[in-house]
């Protein structure tokens, strides 16, 4: 496998998992909005998980911005 193939395969894998994560988050929130609201209030671990998802999302956005800069050069 060439480096090009490896990068392309890894990028496809990332896209797949991000799509799955998006679908899962949507189904959890859309299907259970009141339960999610209660969980955030009553369960600090759940609230921390939401914060962790937000942190990871922000990091992914930073990496994508760098990638876009490289592509534009």
CSV table of N, CA and C in Angstrom, one decimal:
chain,number,residue,atom,x,y,z
A,1,UNK,N,0.9,-1.2,0.0
A,1,UNK,CA,0.0,0.0,0.0
A,1,UNK,C,0.9,1.2,0.0
A,2,UNK,N,0.6,2.1,-0.9
A,2,UNK,CA,1.4,3.4,-1.0
A,2,UNK,C,0.9,4.3,0.1
A,3,UNK,N,1.7,5.3,0.3
A,3,UNK,CA,1.3,6.4,1.3
A,3,UNK,C,0.1,7.0,0.9
A,4,UNK,N,-0.1,7.3,-0.4
A,4,UNK,CA,-1.3,7.9,-1.0
A,4,UNK,C,-2.5,7.0,-0.6
A,5,UNK,N,-2.4,5.7,-0.9
A,5,UNK,CA,-3.5,4.8,-0.6
A,5,UNK,C,-3.8,4.8,0.9
A,6,UNK,N,-2.8,4.8,1.8
A,6,UNK,CA,-3.0,4.8,3.2
A,6,UNK,C,-3.8,6.1,3.6
A,7,UNK,N,-3.3,7.2,3.1
A,7,UNK,CA,-4.0,8.5,3.5
A,7,UNK,C,-5.4,8.5,3.0
A,8,UNK,N,-5.7,8.0,1.8
A,8,UNK,CA,-7.0,8.0,1.3
A,8,UNK,C,-7.9,7.0,2.1
A,9,UNK,N,-7.4,5.8,2.5
A,9,UNK,CA,-8.1,4.9,3.3
A,9,UNK,C,-8.5,5.4,4.7
A,10,UNK,N,-7.5,6.1,5.3
A,10,UNK,CA,-7.7,6.6,6.6
A,10,UNK,C,-8.8,7.7,6.6
A,11,UNK,N,-8.7,8.5,5.5
A,11,UNK,CA,-9.7,9.6,5.3
A,11,UNK,C,-11.1,9.1,5.2
A,12,UNK,N,-11.2,8.0,4.4
A,12,UNK,CA,-12.5,7.4,4.2
A,12,UNK,C,-13.0,6.8,5.6
A,13,UNK,N,-12.1,6.3,6.3
A,13,UNK,CA,-12.5,5.7,7.7
A,13,UNK,C,-13.0,6.8,8.6
A,14,UNK,N,-12.3,7.9,8.6
A,14,UNK,CA,-12.7,9.1,9.4
A,14,UNK,C,-14.1,9.6,9.0
A,15,UNK,N,-14.3,9.7,7.7
A,15,UNK,CA,-15.6,10.2,7.2
A,15,UNK,C,-16.7,9.2,7.6
A,16,UNK,N,-16.4,7.9,7.5
A,16,UNK,CA,-17.4,6.9,7.9
A,16,UNK,C,-17.8,7.1,9.4
A,17,UNK,N,-16.8,7.2,10.3
A,17,UNK,CA,-17.1,7.2,11.7
A,17,UNK,C,-17.7,8.6,12.1
A,18,UNK,N,-17.3,9.6,11.4
A,18,UNK,CA,-18.0,10.9,11.7
A,18,UNK,C,-19.5,10.9,11.3
A,19,UNK,N,-19.7,10.3,10.2
A,19,UNK,CA,-21.1,10.1,9.7
A,19,UNK,C,-21.9,9.3,10.7
A,20,UNK,N,-21.4,8.2,11.2
A,20,UNK,CA,-22.0,7.4,12.2
A,20,UNK,C,-22.2,8.1,13.5
A,21,UNK,N,-21.2,8.9,13.9
A,21,UNK,CA,-21.4,9.7,15.2
A,21,UNK,C,-22.5,10.7,15.0
A,22,UNK,N,-22.5,11.4,13.9
A,22,UNK,CA,-23.6,12.4,13.7
A,22,UNK,C,-24.9,11.7,13.7
A,23,UNK,N,-25.1,10.6,13.1
A,23,UNK,CA,-26.4,9.9,13.1
A,23,UNK,C,-26.8,9.5,14.5
A,24,UNK,N,-25.8,9.0,15.2
A,24,UNK,CA,-26.1,8.5,16.6
A,24,UNK,C,-26.5,9.7,17.5
A,25,UNK,N,-25.7,10.8,17.4
A,25,UNK,CA,-26.1,12.0,18.2
A,25,UNK,C,-27.4,12.5,17.8
A,26,UNK,N,-27.7,12.5,16.6
A,26,UNK,CA,-29.0,13.0,16.1
A,26,UNK,C,-30.2,12.1,16.7
A,27,UNK,N,-30.0,10.8,16.6
A,27,UNK,CA,-31.1,10.0,17.1
A,27,UNK,C,-31.3,10.0,18.6
A,28,UNK,N,-30.2,10.2,19.3
A,28,UNK,CA,-30.3,10.3,20.8
A,28,UNK,C,-31.0,11.6,21.1
A,29,UNK,N,-30.6,12.7,20.5
A,29,UNK,CA,-31.2,14.0,20.9
A,29,UNK,C,-32.6,14.2,20.4
A,30,UNK,N,-32.8,13.8,19.1
A,30,UNK,CA,-34.1,14.0,18.5
A,30,UNK,C,-35.1,13.1,19.1
A,31,UNK,N,-34.7,11.9,19.5
A,31,UNK,CA,-35.6,10.9,20.0
A,31,UNK,C,-35.9,11.1,21.5
A,32,UNK,N,-35.0,11.8,22.2
A,32,UNK,CA,-35.1,11.9,23.6
A,32,UNK,C,-34.8,13.2,24.2
A,33,UNK,N,-35.3,14.3,23.6
A,33,UNK,CA,-34.9,15.6,24.1
A,33,UNK,C,-35.1,15.9,25.6
A,34,UNK,N,-36.2,15.5,26.1
A,34,UNK,CA,-36.4,15.7,27.6
A,34,UNK,C,-35.5,14.9,28.4
A,35,UNK,N,-35.3,13.6,28.0
A,35,UNK,CA,-34.4,12.8,28.8
A,35,UNK,C,-33.0,13.3,28.8
A,36,UNK,N,-32.5,13.8,27.6
A,36,UNK,CA,-31.2,14.4,27.5
A,36,UNK,C,-31.1,15.6,28.4
A,37,UNK,N,-32.1,16.4,28.5
A,37,UNK,CA,-32.1,17.6,29.3
A,37,UNK,C,-32.0,17.2,30.8
A,38,UNK,N,-32.8,16.2,31.2
A,38,UNK,CA,-32.7,15.7,32.5
A,38,UNK,C,-31.4,15.1,32.9
A,39,UNK,N,-30.8,14.3,32.0
A,39,UNK,CA,-29.5,13.7,32.2
A,39,UNK,C,-28.4,14.7,32.4
A,40,UNK,N,-28.5,15.8,31.6
A,40,UNK,CA,-27.5,16.9,31.8
A,40,UNK,C,-27.6,17.5,33.2
A,41,UNK,N,-28.8,17.7,33.7
A,41,UNK,CA,-29.0,18.3,35.0
A,41,UNK,C,-28.6,17.3,36.1
A,42,UNK,N,-28.9,16.0,36.0
A,42,UNK,CA,-28.8,15.1,37.1
A,42,UNK,C,-27.5,14.2,37.0
A,43,UNK,N,-26.8,14.1,35.9
A,43,UNK,CA,-25.7,13.2,35.8
A,43,UNK,C,-24.5,14.0,35.3
A,44,UNK,N,-23.5,14.3,36.2
A,44,UNK,CA,-22.4,15.1,35.9
A,44,UNK,C,-21.5,14.3,34.8
A,45,UNK,N,-21.5,13.0,34.9
A,45,UNK,CA,-20.7,12.3,33.9
A,45,UNK,C,-21.3,12.5,32.5
A,46,UNK,N,-22.6,12.5,32.4
A,46,UNK,CA,-23.2,12.7,31.1
A,46,UNK,C,-22.9,14.1,30.6
A,47,UNK,N,-23.0,15.1,31.4
A,47,UNK,CA,-22.6,16.5,31.1
A,47,UNK,C,-21.2,16.6,30.6
A,48,UNK,N,-20.3,15.8,31.3
A,48,UNK,CA,-18.9,15.8,30.9
A,48,UNK,C,-18.7,15.2,29.5
A,49,UNK,N,-19.5,14.1,29.3
A,49,UNK,CA,-19.4,13.5,27.9
A,49,UNK,C,-19.8,14.5,26.8
A,50,UNK,N,-20.8,15.3,27.1
A,50,UNK,CA,-21.2,16.3,26.1
A,50,UNK,C,-20.1,17.3,25.9
A,51,UNK,N,-19.5,17.7,27.0
A,51,UNK,CA,-18.3,18.6,26.9
A,51,UNK,C,-17.2,18.0,26.1
A,52,UNK,N,-16.9,16.7,26.3
A,52,UNK,CA,-15.8,16.0,25.6
A,52,UNK,C,-16.1,16.0,24.1
A,53,UNK,N,-17.4,15.7,23.8
A,53,UNK,CA,-17.7,15.7,22.4
A,53,UNK,C,-17.5,17.0,21.7
A,54,UNK,N,-17.9,18.1,22.5
A,54,UNK,CA,-17.7,19.4,22.0
A,54,UNK,C,-16.2,19.8,21.8
A,55,UNK,N,-15.4,19.4,22.7
A,55,UNK,CA,-13.9,19.6,22.6
A,55,UNK,C,-13.3,18.9,21.4
A,56,UNK,N,-13.7,17.6,21.2
A,56,UNK,CA,-13.2,16.8,20.1
A,56,UNK,C,-13.7,17.5,18.8
A,57,UNK,N,-14.9,17.9,18.7
A,57,UNK,CA,-15.4,18.6,17.5
A,57,UNK,C,-14.6,19.8,17.2
A,58,UNK,N,-14.3,20.6,18.2
A,58,UNK,CA,-13.6,21.8,18.0
A,58,UNK,C,-12.1,21.5,17.5
A,59,UNK,N,-11.5,20.5,18.0
A,59,UNK,CA,-10.2,20.0,17.6
A,59,UNK,C,-10.3,19.6,16.1
A,60,UNK,N,-11.3,18.8,15.8
A,60,UNK,CA,-11.5,18.4,14.4
A,60,UNK,C,-11.6,19.6,13.4
A,61,UNK,N,-12.3,20.6,13.9
A,61,UNK,CA,-12.5,21.8,13.0
A,61,UNK,C,-11.1,22.5,12.8
A,62,UNK,N,-10.3,22.5,13.8
A,62,UNK,CA,-9.0,23.1,13.7
A,62,UNK,C,-8.1,22.4,12.7
A,63,UNK,N,-8.2,21.1,12.8
A,63,UNK,CA,-7.4,20.2,11.9
A,63,UNK,C,-7.9,20.4,10.4
A,64,UNK,N,-9.2,20.4,10.3
A,64,UNK,CA,-9.8,20.6,8.9
A,64,UNK,C,-9.4,22.0,8.4
A,65,UNK,N,-9.3,23.0,9.2
A,65,UNK,CA,-8.9,24.3,8.7
A,65,UNK,C,-7.5,24.2,8.2
A,66,UNK,N,-6.6,23.6,8.9
A,66,UNK,CA,-5.2,23.4,8.5
A,66,UNK,C,-5.2,22.6,7.2
A,67,UNK,N,-6.0,21.6,7.1
A,67,UNK,CA,-6.0,20.8,5.8
A,67,UNK,C,-6.5,21.7,4.7
A,68,UNK,N,-7.5,22.5,4.9
A,68,UNK,CA,-7.9,23.4,3.8
A,68,UNK,C,-6.8,24.4,3.4
A,69,UNK,N,-6.1,24.9,4.4
A,69,UNK,CA,-5.0,25.8,4.1
A,69,UNK,C,-3.9,25.1,3.2
A,70,UNK,N,-3.6,23.8,3.5
A,70,UNK,CA,-2.6,23.1,2.7
A,70,UNK,C,-3.1,22.9,1.3
A,71,UNK,N,-4.4,22.5,1.2
A,71,UNK,CA,-5.0,22.3,-0.2
A,71,UNK,C,-5.0,23.6,-1.0
A,72,UNK,N,-5.2,24.7,-0.4
A,72,UNK,CA,-5.3,26.0,-1.1
A,72,UNK,C,-4.0,26.5,-1.5
A,73,UNK,N,-2.9,26.0,-1.0
A,73,UNK,CA,-1.5,26.5,-1.3
A,73,UNK,C,-1.1,26.0,-2.7
